[in-house]
Amino acid sequence: MFRFASPLFLFFLLAPLLILFFRLRKKQDDIRVSTLEGLDRLPVSLMVRFSGLLPVFKTIALVLIILALARPQWGDRKITVSTEGVNIVLALDLSESMSAYDFKKDNKLVTRLDAVKSVVREFILKREGDRIAMVVFGSNAFTQLPLTRDYNTIAFILDRLKIGAAGPRTAIGDAIGISLKRLEDIESKSNIIILLTDGKSNSGEISWQDAIKIAAERRVKIHTIGIGTNGEAPFLVDGFFGKQYVYQKVEMDTEALKTIARETSGSFFEAGDLKSLEKIYAMIDSLEKTKTDLEKWVEYEEMYPGVLAAGLFFLLSYIVLANTRFLRIP
């Protein structure tokens, strides 16, 4: 398989064409003589004939150097790489309670969502061969990203999630339903949903009880993660003297999360701090592995050294000949 590693340099090939265009338009200076009689019988030396090749040498040199800059490569074989991959939907809670400041990162208080972002981002970038989708939910649930192996894009979208983007409440049933819909897009031997929430289902069009029945029928495994603590959690609010922390009541339905996991052959985890959250995703990472084969081109051979050498040869030949044997003195 042939390709250019830096194809943008190919635009510079317009330069030789422009040079040729202007050269053809340029009129040659005329030499006035009294008569041309007999000039056609004058012998033309071999060197005079070869002098016309100098512009050709220069053009070839320029073209070859530009092609070398574009780095032509040849992939000499296509290999099948055996890797472990599954279809994963990350269902993330963006309800208002995710703004609680009860997690610490680098000795600083951070929101639950910020803690989730840092851990999930690392989880995403460690996966190989998996297709990952992202569903976010609050009062409603919607697809943030369909199944893809573009992990950098997933991480980019993750970093830009905002609390309250899907509404202030918690629609766990809808989140599972939308996640199941995304898993229909591409077939896989293994399909899982990682559902992360800090609340209790109190919104949505479908109950989580009905949603997990569908998941169980389709053999979709759901791992549930309850983040934060029950009781009271600190929230940063605008007070009379500026920003201040105020403790507010929060409620997480751990029994529902345990049931969701149990009925779909998944696992329930509870994360009260950043370290436990990291361990949970590391555990899920080790659990969810499935063999899959990926085809890709490898071992690209760089061809630019030979092209560059040829270009430099023509350039050097042009410089030497133009300044020695074919030197023109005005």
Short mmCIF file of C-alpha atoms in Angstrom, two decimals, residues 176-177 179-180 183 191-193 206-223 259-266:
data_model
loop_
_atom_site.label_atom_id
_atom_site.label_comp_id
_atom_site.label_asym_id
_atom_site.label_seq_id
_atom_site.Cartn_x
_atom_site.Cartn_y
_atom_site.Cartn_z
CA ILE A 176 -30.22 2.35 30.17
CA GLY A 177 -32.73 2.48 27.31
CA SER A 179 -27.50 2.84 25.98
CA LEU A 180 -29.21 -0.33 24.72
CA LEU A 183 -25.44 -1.16 21.36
CA ASN A 191 -21.87 -5.68 25.16
CA ILE A 192 -21.66 -3.83 28.45
CA ILE A 193 -22.96 -0.65 30.02
CA ILE A 206 -39.09 4.29 31.18
CA SER A 207 -38.48 2.78 34.61
CA TRP A 208 -35.17 1.18 35.36
CA GLN A 209 -37.04 -2.04 36.21
CA ASP A 210 -38.40 -2.30 32.66
CA ALA A 211 -35.09 -1.25 31.14
CA ILE A 212 -33.09 -4.00 32.84
CA LYS A 213 -35.55 -6.64 31.64
CA ILE A 214 -34.69 -5.68 28.07
CA ALA A 215 -30.98 -5.64 28.92
CA ALA A 216 -31.20 -9.12 30.44
CA GLU A 217 -33.03 -10.46 27.38
CA ARG A 218 -30.29 -9.08 25.13
CA ARG A 219 -27.56 -10.37 27.45
CA VAL A 220 -26.19 -6.89 28.00
CA LYS A 221 -24.18 -6.70 31.18
CA ILE A 222 -24.57 -3.55 33.29
CA HIS A 223 -21.93 -2.54 35.81
CA THR A 259 -30.44 -4.89 41.58
CA ILE A 260 -29.59 -3.50 38.14
CA ALA A 261 -26.15 -5.10 38.31
CA ARG A 262 -27.38 -8.41 39.71
CA GLU A 263 -30.21 -8.87 37.19
CA THR A 264 -27.88 -8.23 34.23
CA SER A 265 -24.91 -10.31 35.49
CA GLY A 266 -22.91 -7.18 36.17
#
